[in-house]
Amino acid sequence: DAEQRETLGVVVRITDDAGQVVTSWNGKARVTVEGAAYPRTYRQDNAVDIAAGLGRFFISANGKIGVATLKVSCETLIPAVARASFH
């Protein structure tokens, strides 16, 4: 849960079937956010750079009460979805 004007950090982990970070994975993933927040990435194309299986971006509340749905995807991996509540 977060306040209506809060910014939250999001860590992206590329993992294997055992849940271990795949440190040999490097590339980029696309970030989409719907609902009560918007993405804040280091890139203008709303992508997150992944190095050694890890990446980071932020979401900021858009002033509305509700849930933000985050999706991180790339061509070669199963998309990840998470939600954050803003009140």
Coordinates of C-alpha atoms in Angstrom, one line a residue:
D1 CA 0.0 0.0 0.0
A2 CA 1.2 3.5 -0.7
E3 CA 0.0 7.1 -0.5
Q4 CA -1.6 8.9 -3.5
R5 CA 1.6 10.9 -4.2
E6 CA 4.3 8.3 -3.3
T7 CA 7.0 6.9 -5.5
L8 CA 7.9 3.2 -5.2
G9 CA 11.0 1.4 -6.3
V10 CA 10.6 -1.8 -8.3
V11 CA 13.3 -4.4 -8.6
V12 CA 13.2 -6.7 -11.6
R13 CA 14.8 -10.1 -11.2
I14 CA 15.2 -12.6 -14.1
T15 CA 15.0 -16.0 -12.4
D16 CA 15.2 -19.6 -13.4
D17 CA 12.7 -22.4 -12.6
A18 CA 14.2 -22.7 -9.1
G19 CA 13.8 -19.0 -8.4
Q20 CA 17.5 -18.2 -8.6
V21 CA 18.6 -15.0 -10.4
V22 CA 20.1 -15.7 -13.8
T23 CA 23.3 -13.6 -13.5
S24 CA 24.2 -14.3 -17.2
W25 CA 21.0 -12.6 -18.5
N26 CA 21.6 -9.1 -19.9
G27 CA 19.2 -7.0 -22.0
K28 CA 16.1 -4.9 -21.7
A29 CA 12.5 -5.4 -20.8
R30 CA 9.4 -3.3 -21.5
V31 CA 7.5 -1.7 -18.6
T32 CA 3.8 -0.9 -18.7
V33 CA 1.7 0.5 -15.8
E34 CA -2.0 0.9 -15.8
G35 CA -4.3 2.4 -13.2
A36 CA -3.2 4.6 -10.2
A37 CA 0.4 5.2 -11.2
Y38 CA 2.8 5.8 -14.1
P39 CA 6.3 4.3 -14.8
R40 CA 9.5 6.2 -14.2
T41 CA 12.3 4.4 -16.0
Y42 CA 15.8 5.6 -16.8
R43 CA 15.0 5.4 -20.5
Q44 CA 12.5 7.4 -22.6
D45 CA 11.0 4.3 -24.1
N46 CA 9.8 2.9 -20.8
A47 CA 12.2 0.0 -20.9
V48 CA 14.3 -1.2 -18.0
D49 CA 17.9 -2.3 -18.6
I50 CA 18.7 -5.7 -17.1
A51 CA 22.3 -6.5 -16.1
A52 CA 23.3 -9.7 -14.5
G53 CA 19.6 -10.6 -14.1
L54 CA 18.7 -7.5 -12.2
G55 CA 17.0 -4.2 -13.2
R56 CA 15.2 -1.3 -11.4
F57 CA 12.6 1.3 -12.2
F58 CA 10.1 3.4 -10.2
I59 CA 6.4 4.0 -10.3
S60 CA 4.8 7.2 -9.1
A61 CA 1.2 7.6 -8.0
N62 CA -0.9 9.8 -10.3
G63 CA -3.0 11.2 -7.5
K64 CA -5.8 8.8 -7.8
I65 CA -6.9 6.2 -5.3
G66 CA -6.7 2.7 -6.5
V67 CA -4.5 -0.1 -7.8
A68 CA -1.7 0.2 -10.3
T69 CA -0.9 -2.9 -12.4
L70 CA 2.7 -3.3 -13.5
K71 CA 3.8 -5.5 -16.3
V72 CA 7.4 -6.3 -17.3
S73 CA 7.9 -8.2 -20.5
C74 CA 10.5 -9.0 -23.2
E75 CA 10.3 -11.2 -26.2
T76 CA 12.1 -14.3 -24.8
L77 CA 10.6 -14.5 -21.3
I78 CA 7.3 -15.0 -19.6
P79 CA 5.8 -11.5 -18.5
A80 CA 5.7 -10.6 -14.9
V81 CA 2.7 -8.8 -13.3
A82 CA 2.5 -7.1 -10.0
R83 CA 0.1 -4.7 -8.3
A84 CA 0.4 -1.8 -5.9
S85 CA -2.4 -0.1 -4.0
F86 CA -2.5 3.7 -3.6
H87 CA -4.8 5.2 -1.0

